[in-house]
Amino acid sequence: MPGKLKFVTICIRCQGCHSRKTTEQQKKRDLSKSHHNTNNLTAEVENLNLNRVNSVYRVKMAATTRVILLACGSFNPITNMHLRMFEIARDHLHRTGRYQVIGGIISPVNDGYGKKDLVSSKHRAEMCKLAIQHNNWIKLDLWEAEQDTWSPTTQVLHYHQGNFINSRINNNLSYPKPLTCVSTASPTRRGLKRRRNDAKNESPSKGDFLVALRNVSSLACFGAGMLPNNDIDKDDIYSSNSPVQVKLLCGGDLLESFAVPDLWSKEDMETIVGKYGLVVITRAGTDPYKFIYESDQLYKHQSNIHIVNEWIHNEISSTKIRRALRRNESVKYLLPDPVLRYIQSNGLYQAEDEEEKLKSGEKN
């Protein structure tokens, strides 16, 4: 009997040990299987979301027209409002869902324009260059300024639509591409968790998986920038089958000038408004819709005239800035600081007596 009792006791303990061992092995197998399933599910979710982004992107690019905003003018000098016009216009066109702005061009007028107080294109070009030195989508182009004489607006539009835009598109040059996909979640924290888990060779927890799911499902697409590193064909954006349309960016005063007798020919108005289109930034106290209504030619192409309301009114004008400078008044915060420093160091827009003194000093 004592032997049997001892045998039975040993047998029960062995069975318990075996049972515990089997349970631990099963847990490991379940954990490994769970890890595998979680990784597969995460990969599937990522693939599904990237495929969805690609599909939405392709549909969006097929349905939208790519636009270059062209601003012609004296820029005498360039002001913060000139730069602000580009931003307002881009936001407005993007909100329509029909256009994708991929770049902007500043084109200073030729010296032959003969406007009063117009400083040389050399100075105006340098001021424009300084104003946009940190801007990644607005470019300065001097074709118009470097011609032998003044060029009508239609010729400038033809040039940029034909020669300049096509050459940049065909050579994949430097306008920012129109889609950026980034995660709106916290990728840094997620990356740290993954590295820790990889180092410990541990399976991710449920919490880590939810972080991964949130990151993948919270892709956001913005306007200018580089394309995501996925299966989207980057060449599609710059292919000849994906045209770019130049639109003239202007203030409400240009639209009003169409009503001035003999200032614009009907052919030029038809070309500017009908072929290219206008993006008009309104000013306080103006009614652009009235001008469109009262002009048969503008009314005919009203769908190609985009009226952009600037609700944050700021009546900065180059004329008023020149006047303030002649009177030795401050214009700080009305134009970019580098532009103001350039004006001061080159003695631009001074009173006539000051200009005479400066010239006589240079001769001496």
mmCIF file of C-alpha atoms in Angstrom:
data_model
loop_
_atom_site.group_PDB
_atom_site.id
_atom_site.type_symbol
_atom_site.label_atom_id
_atom_site.label_comp_id
_atom_site.label_asym_id
_atom_site.label_seq_id
_atom_site.Cartn_x
_atom_site.Cartn_y
_atom_site.Cartn_z
ATOM 1 C CA MET A 1 0.000 0.000 0.000
ATOM 2 C CA PRO A 2 2.676 2.536 0.786
ATOM 3 C CA GLY A 3 4.288 1.765 -2.607
ATOM 4 C CA LYS A 4 0.983 2.230 -4.444
ATOM 5 C CA LEU A 5 0.316 5.477 -2.676
ATOM 6 C CA LYS A 6 3.768 6.668 -3.638
ATOM 7 C CA PHE A 7 3.250 5.546 -7.244
ATOM 8 C CA VAL A 8 -0.103 7.272 -7.477
ATOM 9 C CA THR A 9 1.316 10.510 -6.015
ATOM 10 C CA ILE A 10 4.203 10.531 -8.507
ATOM 11 C CA CYS A 11 1.840 9.833 -11.409
ATOM 12 C CA ILE A 12 -0.496 12.703 -10.496
ATOM 13 C CA ARG A 13 2.409 15.176 -10.202
ATOM 14 C CA CYS A 14 3.828 14.102 -13.591
ATOM 15 C CA GLN A 15 0.452 14.553 -15.210
ATOM 16 C CA GLY A 16 0.167 18.056 -13.700
ATOM 17 C CA CYS A 17 3.600 19.004 -14.972
ATOM 18 C CA HIS A 18 2.739 17.667 -18.405
ATOM 19 C CA SER A 19 -0.533 19.566 -18.372
ATOM 20 C CA ARG A 20 1.180 22.834 -17.465
ATOM 21 C CA LYS A 21 3.811 22.278 -20.120
ATOM 22 C CA THR A 22 1.171 21.604 -22.750
ATOM 23 C CA THR A 23 -0.725 24.748 -21.757
ATOM 24 C CA GLU A 24 2.411 26.918 -22.062
ATOM 25 C CA GLN A 25 3.221 25.450 -25.468
ATOM 26 C CA GLN A 26 -0.328 26.083 -26.625
ATOM 27 C CA LYS A 27 -0.110 29.688 -25.418
ATOM 28 C CA LYS A 28 3.099 30.175 -27.396
ATOM 29 C CA ARG A 29 1.504 28.679 -30.502
ATOM 30 C CA ASP A 30 -1.557 30.889 -30.063
ATOM 31 C CA LEU A 31 0.628 33.943 -29.499
ATOM 32 C CA SER A 32 2.701 33.161 -32.590
ATOM 33 C CA LYS A 33 -0.457 32.628 -34.620
ATOM 34 C CA SER A 34 -1.914 35.866 -33.268
ATOM 35 C CA HIS A 35 1.296 37.699 -34.154
ATOM 36 C CA HIS A 36 1.173 36.284 -37.674
ATOM 37 C CA ASN A 37 -2.491 37.157 -38.102
ATOM 38 C CA THR A 38 -1.951 40.659 -36.727
ATOM 39 C CA ASN A 39 0.933 41.291 -39.132
ATOM 40 C CA ASN A 40 -1.122 39.953 -42.042
ATOM 41 C CA LEU A 41 -4.097 42.085 -41.070
ATOM 42 C CA THR A 42 -1.926 45.163 -40.683
ATOM 43 C CA ALA A 43 -0.368 44.567 -44.108
ATOM 44 C CA GLU A 44 -3.793 44.026 -45.657
ATOM 45 C CA VAL A 45 -5.114 47.242 -44.120
ATOM 46 C CA GLU A 46 -2.076 49.167 -45.370
ATOM 47 C CA ASN A 47 -2.457 47.750 -48.882
ATOM 48 C CA LEU A 48 -6.167 48.491 -48.934
ATOM 49 C CA ASN A 49 -5.636 52.083 -47.813
ATOM 50 C CA LEU A 50 -2.779 52.703 -50.236
ATOM 51 C CA ASN A 51 -4.859 51.254 -53.058
ATOM 52 C CA ARG A 52 -7.713 53.511 -52.005
ATOM 53 C CA VAL A 53 -5.407 56.551 -51.991
ATOM 54 C CA ASN A 54 -4.089 55.619 -55.438
ATOM 55 C CA SER A 55 -7.602 55.182 -56.807
ATOM 56 C CA VAL A 56 -8.826 58.470 -55.355
ATOM 57 C CA TYR A 57 -5.709 60.201 -56.655
ATOM 58 C CA ARG A 58 -6.127 58.835 -60.195
ATOM 59 C CA VAL A 59 -9.793 59.779 -60.303
ATOM 60 C CA LYS A 60 -9.014 63.230 -58.906
ATOM 61 C CA MET A 61 -6.225 63.876 -61.400
ATOM 62 C CA ALA A 62 -8.453 62.709 -64.264
ATOM 63 C CA ALA A 63 -11.249 65.034 -63.157
ATOM 64 C CA THR A 64 -9.192 68.159 -62.389
ATOM 65 C CA THR A 65 -7.363 70.666 -64.568
ATOM 66 C CA ARG A 66 -3.819 71.562 -63.600
ATOM 67 C CA VAL A 67 -3.292 75.317 -63.427
ATOM 68 C CA ILE A 68 -0.393 77.760 -63.453
ATOM 69 C CA LEU A 69 -1.281 81.173 -62.024
ATOM 70 C CA LEU A 70 0.363 84.000 -63.970
ATOM 71 C CA ALA A 71 0.564 87.490 -62.451
ATOM 72 C CA CYS A 72 1.632 90.274 -64.825
ATOM 73 C CA GLY A 73 2.238 93.767 -63.538
ATOM 74 C CA SER A 74 4.714 96.470 -62.624
ATOM 75 C CA PHE A 75 5.599 95.093 -59.160
ATOM 76 C CA ASN A 76 6.893 98.575 -58.438
ATOM 77 C CA PRO A 77 7.618 97.462 -55.760
ATOM 78 C CA ILE A 78 6.265 93.981 -55.042
ATOM 79 C CA THR A 79 4.171 93.937 -51.842
ATOM 80 C CA ASN A 80 2.833 91.382 -49.401
ATOM 81 C CA MET A 81 -0.551 91.728 -51.100
ATOM 82 C CA HIS A 82 0.912 90.564 -54.413
ATOM 83 C CA LEU A 83 2.085 87.380 -52.710
ATOM 84 C CA ARG A 84 -1.171 87.038 -50.785
ATOM 85 C CA MET A 85 -3.102 87.014 -54.065
ATOM 86 C CA PHE A 86 -1.418 83.772 -55.091
ATOM 87 C CA GLU A 87 -2.350 82.061 -51.829
ATOM 88 C CA ILE A 88 -5.989 83.213 -51.918
ATOM 89 C CA ALA A 89 -6.394 82.189 -55.567
ATOM 90 C CA ARG A 90 -4.895 78.753 -55.009
ATOM 91 C CA ASP A 91 -7.197 78.064 -52.055
ATOM 92 C CA HIS A 92 -10.236 79.151 -54.061
ATOM 93 C CA LEU A 93 -9.446 76.984 -57.092
ATOM 94 C CA HIS A 94 -8.722 73.964 -54.928
ATOM 95 C CA ARG A 95 -12.055 74.371 -53.144
ATOM 96 C CA THR A 96 -13.912 74.090 -56.449
ATOM 97 C CA GLY A 97 -12.635 70.527 -56.838
ATOM 98 C CA ARG A 98 -12.067 71.203 -60.540
ATOM 99 C CA TYR A 99 -8.542 72.639 -60.488
ATOM 100 C CA GLN A 100 -5.141 71.749 -59.076
ATOM 101 C CA VAL A 101 -2.713 74.676 -58.875
ATOM 102 C CA ILE A 102 0.807 73.389 -59.460
ATOM 103 C CA GLY A 103 2.700 76.674 -59.674
ATOM 104 C CA GLY A 104 2.701 80.444 -59.906
ATOM 105 C CA ILE A 105 4.630 82.878 -62.100
ATOM 106 C CA ILE A 106 5.508 86.513 -61.449
ATOM 107 C CA SER A 107 6.196 88.368 -64.703
ATOM 108 C CA PRO A 108 7.365 91.993 -64.245
ATOM 109 C CA VAL A 109 6.409 94.349 -67.073
ATOM 110 C CA ASN A 110 8.970 95.624 -69.570
ATOM 111 C CA ASP A 111 10.573 99.039 -69.020
ATOM 112 C CA GLY A 112 8.973 100.105 -72.295
ATOM 113 C CA TYR A 113 5.589 100.180 -70.597
ATOM 114 C CA GLY A 114 6.394 103.798 -69.760
ATOM 115 C CA LYS A 115 4.461 104.061 -66.519
ATOM 116 C CA LYS A 116 5.214 107.020 -64.268
ATOM 117 C CA ASP A 117 7.671 106.303 -61.418
ATOM 118 C CA LEU A 118 8.512 102.887 -62.940
ATOM 119 C CA VAL A 119 12.001 101.908 -61.776
ATOM 120 C CA SER A 120 14.148 99.730 -64.016
ATOM 121 C CA SER A 121 13.274 96.069 -64.504
ATOM 122 C CA LYS A 122 16.657 95.213 -62.992
ATOM 123 C CA HIS A 123 15.557 96.614 -59.624
ATOM 124 C CA ARG A 124 12.016 95.257 -59.864
ATOM 125 C CA ALA A 125 13.254 91.779 -60.765
ATOM 126 C CA GLU A 126 15.693 91.773 -57.858
ATOM 127 C CA MET A 127 12.947 92.826 -55.442
ATOM 128 C CA CYS A 128 10.658 90.053 -56.728
ATOM 129 C CA LYS A 129 13.464 87.545 -56.356
ATOM 130 C CA LEU A 130 14.011 88.583 -52.750
ATOM 131 C CA ALA A 131 10.272 88.455 -52.003
ATOM 132 C CA ILE A 132 9.909 84.820 -53.108
ATOM 133 C CA GLN A 133 13.313 83.482 -52.113
ATOM 134 C CA HIS A 134 11.742 81.124 -49.552
ATOM 135 C CA ASN A 135 8.618 80.291 -51.566
ATOM 136 C CA ASN A 136 8.458 76.783 -53.006
ATOM 137 C CA TRP A 137 5.778 77.205 -55.664
ATOM 138 C CA ILE A 138 5.906 80.780 -57.016
ATOM 139 C CA LYS A 139 8.627 81.488 -59.587
ATOM 140 C CA LEU A 140 10.004 84.649 -61.185
ATOM 141 C CA ASP A 141 10.181 84.776 -64.985
ATOM 142 C CA LEU A 142 11.939 87.632 -66.827
ATOM 143 C CA TRP A 143 10.960 86.857 -70.424
ATOM 144 C CA GLU A 144 8.559 89.803 -70.569
ATOM 145 C CA ALA A 145 10.993 92.184 -68.856
ATOM 146 C CA GLU A 146 13.869 91.225 -71.167
ATOM 147 C CA GLN A 147 12.064 91.840 -74.469
ATOM 148 C CA ASP A 148 13.117 94.784 -76.612
ATOM 149 C CA THR A 149 9.798 96.493 -76.016
ATOM 150 C CA TRP A 150 6.552 96.204 -74.114
ATOM 151 C CA SER A 151 4.560 93.017 -74.784
ATOM 152 C CA PRO A 152 0.746 92.805 -74.686
ATOM 153 C CA THR A 153 -0.703 90.506 -72.026
ATOM 154 C CA THR A 154 -1.882 88.053 -74.682
ATOM 155 C CA GLN A 155 1.689 87.541 -75.901
ATOM 156 C CA VAL A 156 2.894 86.867 -72.361
ATOM 157 C CA LEU A 157 0.107 84.305 -71.867
ATOM 158 C CA HIS A 158 0.922 82.654 -75.209
ATOM 159 C CA TYR A 159 4.578 82.416 -74.263
ATOM 160 C CA HIS A 160 4.007 80.803 -70.895
ATOM 161 C CA GLN A 161 1.302 78.451 -72.139
ATOM 162 C CA GLY A 162 3.311 77.379 -75.160
ATOM 163 C CA ASN A 163 7.065 77.533 -74.796
ATOM 164 C CA PHE A 164 7.702 77.746 -71.074
ATOM 165 C CA ILE A 165 5.070 75.396 -69.646
ATOM 166 C CA ASN A 166 5.498 72.699 -72.286
ATOM 167 C CA SER A 167 9.276 72.693 -71.929
ATOM 168 C CA ARG A 168 9.023 72.334 -68.140
ATOM 169 C CA ILE A 169 6.436 69.575 -68.397
ATOM 170 C CA ASN A 170 8.333 67.643 -71.057
ATOM 171 C CA ASN A 171 11.584 67.880 -69.104
ATOM 172 C CA ASN A 172 10.052 67.099 -65.692
ATOM 173 C CA LEU A 173 11.362 70.366 -64.251
ATOM 174 C CA SER A 174 10.806 72.015 -61.014
ATOM 175 C CA TYR A 175 7.173 72.877 -60.336
ATOM 176 C CA PRO A 176 6.016 71.052 -57.192
ATOM 177 C CA LYS A 177 3.927 67.979 -57.934
ATOM 178 C CA PRO A 178 0.326 68.163 -56.904
ATOM 179 C CA LEU A 179 -0.170 65.488 -54.268
ATOM 180 C CA THR A 180 1.386 64.778 -50.908
ATOM 181 C CA CYS A 181 0.155 61.949 -48.725
ATOM 182 C CA VAL A 182 1.165 62.039 -45.092
ATOM 183 C CA SER A 183 -0.105 60.512 -41.912
ATOM 184 C CA THR A 184 -2.004 62.792 -39.557
ATOM 185 C CA ALA A 185 -1.314 60.440 -36.645
ATOM 186 C CA SER A 186 1.918 60.273 -34.624
ATOM 187 C CA PRO A 187 4.437 58.289 -36.716
ATOM 188 C CA THR A 188 7.416 58.954 -34.441
ATOM 189 C CA ARG A 189 5.848 57.266 -31.432
ATOM 190 C CA ARG A 190 4.699 54.370 -33.531
ATOM 191 C CA GLY A 191 8.202 53.897 -34.960
ATOM 192 C CA LEU A 192 9.723 53.769 -31.467
ATOM 193 C CA LYS A 193 7.273 51.088 -30.386
ATOM 194 C CA ARG A 194 8.042 48.995 -33.426
ATOM 195 C CA ARG A 195 11.787 49.243 -32.927
ATOM 196 C CA ARG A 196 11.423 48.196 -29.278
ATOM 197 C CA ASN A 197 9.244 45.252 -30.232
ATOM 198 C CA ASP A 198 11.640 44.154 -32.978
ATOM 199 C CA ALA A 199 14.559 44.328 -30.581
ATOM 200 C CA LYS A 200 12.767 42.130 -28.050
ATOM 201 C CA ASN A 201 11.359 39.830 -30.779
ATOM 202 C CA GLU A 202 7.933 40.291 -29.280
ATOM 203 C CA SER A 203 4.591 40.335 -31.026
ATOM 204 C CA PRO A 204 2.813 43.721 -31.087
ATOM 205 C CA SER A 205 0.095 44.218 -28.564
ATOM 206 C CA LYS A 206 -3.478 45.069 -29.397
ATOM 207 C CA GLY A 207 -2.710 48.679 -28.571
ATOM 208 C CA ASP A 208 0.180 48.780 -31.062
ATOM 209 C CA PHE A 209 -2.039 47.329 -33.763
ATOM 210 C CA LEU A 210 -4.657 50.002 -33.161
ATOM 211 C CA VAL A 211 -1.931 52.652 -33.467
ATOM 212 C CA ALA A 212 -0.868 51.109 -36.779
ATOM 213 C CA LEU A 213 -4.465 50.967 -37.977
ATOM 214 C CA ARG A 214 -5.016 54.612 -37.024
ATOM 215 C CA ASN A 215 -1.855 55.703 -38.819
ATOM 216 C CA VAL A 216 -2.710 53.847 -42.005
ATOM 217 C CA SER A 217 -6.313 54.981 -42.082
ATOM 218 C CA SER A 218 -5.546 58.638 -41.431
ATOM 219 C CA LEU A 219 -3.762 59.512 -44.672
ATOM 220 C CA ALA A 220 -4.307 63.107 -45.701
ATOM 221 C CA CYS A 221 -3.617 64.602 -49.118
ATOM 222 C CA PHE A 222 -2.396 68.140 -49.521
ATOM 223 C CA GLY A 223 -1.684 70.385 -52.450
ATOM 224 C CA ALA A 224 1.883 71.004 -53.449
ATOM 225 C CA GLY A 225 4.744 68.699 -52.631
ATOM 226 C CA MET A 226 6.286 65.384 -53.577
ATOM 227 C CA LEU A 227 4.368 62.253 -54.367
ATOM 228 C CA PRO A 228 4.137 59.397 -51.862
ATOM 229 C CA ASN A 229 6.507 56.518 -52.327
ATOM 230 C CA ASN A 230 4.010 54.006 -53.670
ATOM 231 C CA ASP A 231 2.716 52.634 -56.956
ATOM 232 C CA ILE A 232 1.432 55.932 -58.340
ATOM 233 C CA ASP A 233 3.070 56.619 -61.687
ATOM 234 C CA LYS A 234 4.828 59.918 -61.092
ATOM 235 C CA ASP A 235 5.316 60.401 -64.839
ATOM 236 C CA ASP A 236 1.527 60.663 -65.303
ATOM 237 C CA ILE A 237 1.583 64.130 -63.783
ATOM 238 C CA TYR A 238 4.107 65.529 -66.219
ATOM 239 C CA SER A 239 3.060 63.576 -69.332
ATOM 240 C CA SER A 240 1.920 65.371 -72.466
ATOM 241 C CA ASN A 241 -1.510 63.773 -71.981
ATOM 242 C CA SER A 242 -1.991 65.771 -68.789
ATOM 243 C CA PRO A 243 -2.273 69.401 -69.964
ATOM 244 C CA VAL A 244 -1.551 72.505 -67.942
ATOM 245 C CA GLN A 245 -3.670 75.636 -68.265
ATOM 246 C CA VAL A 246 -2.303 79.124 -67.599
ATOM 247 C CA LYS A 247 -4.751 81.504 -65.941
ATOM 248 C CA LEU A 248 -4.207 85.224 -65.480
ATOM 249 C CA LEU A 249 -4.194 86.236 -61.811
ATOM 250 C CA CYS A 250 -5.221 89.839 -61.281
ATOM 251 C CA GLY A 251 -6.986 92.330 -59.060
ATOM 252 C CA GLY A 252 -10.452 93.725 -59.589
ATOM 253 C CA ASP A 253 -8.990 96.863 -61.178
ATOM 254 C CA LEU A 254 -7.896 94.896 -64.259
ATOM 255 C CA LEU A 255 -11.392 93.514 -64.699
ATOM 256 C CA GLU A 256 -12.758 97.059 -64.454
ATOM 257 C CA SER A 257 -10.249 98.237 -67.054
ATOM 258 C CA PHE A 258 -11.965 96.084 -69.670
ATOM 259 C CA ALA A 259 -14.754 98.657 -69.609
ATOM 260 C CA VAL A 260 -12.406 101.543 -70.504
ATOM 261 C CA PRO A 261 -12.998 102.481 -74.173
ATOM 262 C CA ASP A 262 -10.179 101.570 -76.600
ATOM 263 C CA LEU A 263 -7.924 100.255 -73.814
ATOM 264 C CA TRP A 264 -8.364 96.593 -74.759
ATOM 265 C CA SER A 265 -9.099 95.208 -78.192
ATOM 266 C CA LYS A 266 -11.991 92.773 -78.486
ATOM 267 C CA GLU A 267 -9.594 90.141 -79.823
ATOM 268 C CA ASP A 268 -7.339 90.424 -76.778
ATOM 269 C CA MET A 269 -10.284 90.311 -74.388
ATOM 270 C CA GLU A 270 -11.625 87.228 -76.155
ATOM 271 C CA THR A 271 -8.242 85.514 -75.912
ATOM 272 C CA ILE A 272 -7.556 86.413 -72.274
ATOM 273 C CA VAL A 273 -11.002 85.578 -70.922
ATOM 274 C CA GLY A 274 -12.174 82.915 -73.367
ATOM 275 C CA LYS A 275 -8.997 80.900 -73.958
ATOM 276 C CA TYR A 276 -7.090 81.323 -70.701
ATOM 277 C CA GLY A 277 -9.421 82.637 -68.011
ATOM 278 C CA LEU A 278 -9.158 85.081 -65.149
ATOM 279 C CA VAL A 279 -8.747 84.615 -61.421
ATOM 280 C CA VAL A 280 -9.839 87.953 -59.959
ATOM 281 C CA ILE A 281 -9.113 88.993 -56.365
ATOM 282 C CA THR A 282 -11.779 91.429 -55.198
ATOM 283 C CA ARG A 283 -11.170 94.675 -53.365
ATOM 284 C CA ALA A 284 -13.387 96.462 -50.891
ATOM 285 C CA GLY A 285 -16.038 98.621 -52.511
ATOM 286 C CA THR A 286 -15.947 96.893 -55.914
ATOM 287 C CA ASP A 287 -18.591 94.737 -57.555
ATOM 288 C CA PRO A 288 -16.942 92.496 -60.160
ATOM 289 C CA TYR A 289 -20.204 90.704 -60.910
ATOM 290 C CA LYS A 290 -21.681 94.019 -62.057
ATOM 291 C CA PHE A 291 -18.833 94.531 -64.539
ATOM 292 C CA ILE A 292 -19.303 91.022 -65.873
ATOM 293 C CA TYR A 293 -23.044 91.574 -66.241
ATOM 294 C CA GLU A 294 -22.600 94.891 -68.052
ATOM 295 C CA SER A 295 -20.122 93.483 -70.578
ATOM 296 C CA ASP A 296 -21.504 91.120 -73.227
ATOM 297 C CA GLN A 297 -18.035 89.693 -73.845
ATOM 298 C CA LEU A 298 -17.322 89.046 -70.166
ATOM 299 C CA TYR A 299 -20.811 87.679 -69.605
ATOM 300 C CA LYS A 300 -20.288 85.248 -72.475
ATOM 301 C CA HIS A 301 -17.241 83.733 -70.713
ATOM 302 C CA GLN A 302 -18.352 84.201 -67.104
ATOM 303 C CA SER A 303 -17.727 80.512 -66.357
ATOM 304 C CA ASN A 304 -14.045 81.155 -67.099
ATOM 305 C CA ILE A 305 -13.839 84.113 -64.696
ATOM 306 C CA HIS A 306 -13.201 83.079 -61.096
ATOM 307 C CA ILE A 307 -14.109 85.764 -58.581
ATOM 308 C CA VAL A 308 -12.206 85.318 -55.319
ATOM 309 C CA ASN A 309 -13.466 87.242 -52.310
ATOM 310 C CA GLU A 310 -10.769 88.433 -49.936
ATOM 311 C CA TRP A 311 -12.575 88.620 -46.634
ATOM 312 C CA ILE A 312 -9.484 89.873 -44.812
ATOM 313 C CA HIS A 313 -9.394 93.252 -46.513
ATOM 314 C CA ASN A 314 -5.957 94.728 -46.970
ATOM 315 C CA GLU A 315 -5.705 97.653 -49.353
ATOM 316 C CA ILE A 316 -1.938 97.574 -49.791
ATOM 317 C CA SER A 317 -0.925 99.121 -53.109
ATOM 318 C CA SER A 318 2.432 99.878 -54.698
ATOM 319 C CA THR A 319 1.264 103.424 -55.419
ATOM 320 C CA LYS A 320 0.613 104.145 -51.733
ATOM 321 C CA ILE A 321 3.897 102.543 -50.726
ATOM 322 C CA ARG A 322 5.835 104.713 -53.185
ATOM 323 C CA ARG A 323 4.060 107.780 -51.816
ATOM 324 C CA ALA A 324 4.930 106.832 -48.231
ATOM 325 C CA LEU A 325 8.567 106.251 -49.186
ATOM 326 C CA ARG A 326 8.794 109.647 -50.887
ATOM 327 C CA ARG A 327 7.494 111.203 -47.663
ATOM 328 C CA ASN A 328 9.996 109.242 -45.602
ATOM 329 C CA GLU A 329 7.200 107.334 -43.822
ATOM 330 C CA SER A 330 7.466 103.749 -42.581
ATOM 331 C CA VAL A 331 6.277 100.946 -44.856
ATOM 332 C CA LYS A 332 7.429 98.125 -42.613
ATOM 333 C CA TYR A 333 5.124 95.074 -42.653
ATOM 334 C CA LEU A 334 3.595 96.211 -45.952
ATOM 335 C CA LEU A 335 6.239 94.473 -48.028
ATOM 336 C CA PRO A 336 8.804 91.758 -47.304
ATOM 337 C CA ASP A 337 11.730 92.896 -45.174
ATOM 338 C CA PRO A 338 14.397 91.924 -47.771
ATOM 339 C CA VAL A 339 12.563 94.079 -50.333
ATOM 340 C CA LEU A 340 12.458 97.031 -47.928
ATOM 341 C CA ARG A 341 16.192 96.686 -47.228
ATOM 342 C CA TYR A 342 16.896 96.588 -50.973
ATOM 343 C CA ILE A 343 14.839 99.754 -51.535
ATOM 344 C CA GLN A 344 16.679 101.569 -48.755
ATOM 345 C CA SER A 345 20.143 100.448 -49.803
ATOM 346 C CA ASN A 346 19.524 101.470 -53.439
ATOM 347 C CA GLY A 347 17.748 104.734 -52.664
ATOM 348 C CA LEU A 348 14.608 103.841 -54.623
ATOM 349 C CA TYR A 349 11.330 105.814 -54.575
ATOM 350 C CA GLN A 350 12.792 108.878 -52.901
ATOM 351 C CA ALA A 351 11.544 112.457 -53.200
ATOM 352 C CA GLU A 352 12.752 114.253 -56.319
ATOM 353 C CA ASP A 353 15.183 116.499 -54.461
ATOM 354 C CA GLU A 354 16.659 113.460 -52.705
ATOM 355 C CA GLU A 355 17.025 111.673 -56.037
ATOM 356 C CA GLU A 356 18.844 114.671 -57.509
ATOM 357 C CA LYS A 357 21.231 114.725 -54.558
ATOM 358 C CA LEU A 358 21.868 111.004 -54.952
ATOM 359 C CA LYS A 359 22.534 111.356 -58.674
ATOM 360 C CA SER A 360 24.888 114.282 -58.202
ATOM 361 C CA GLY A 361 26.722 112.329 -55.519
ATOM 362 C CA GLU A 362 27.167 109.415 -57.882
ATOM 363 C CA LYS A 363 28.563 111.715 -60.606
ATOM 364 C CA ASN A 364 31.035 113.231 -58.187
#
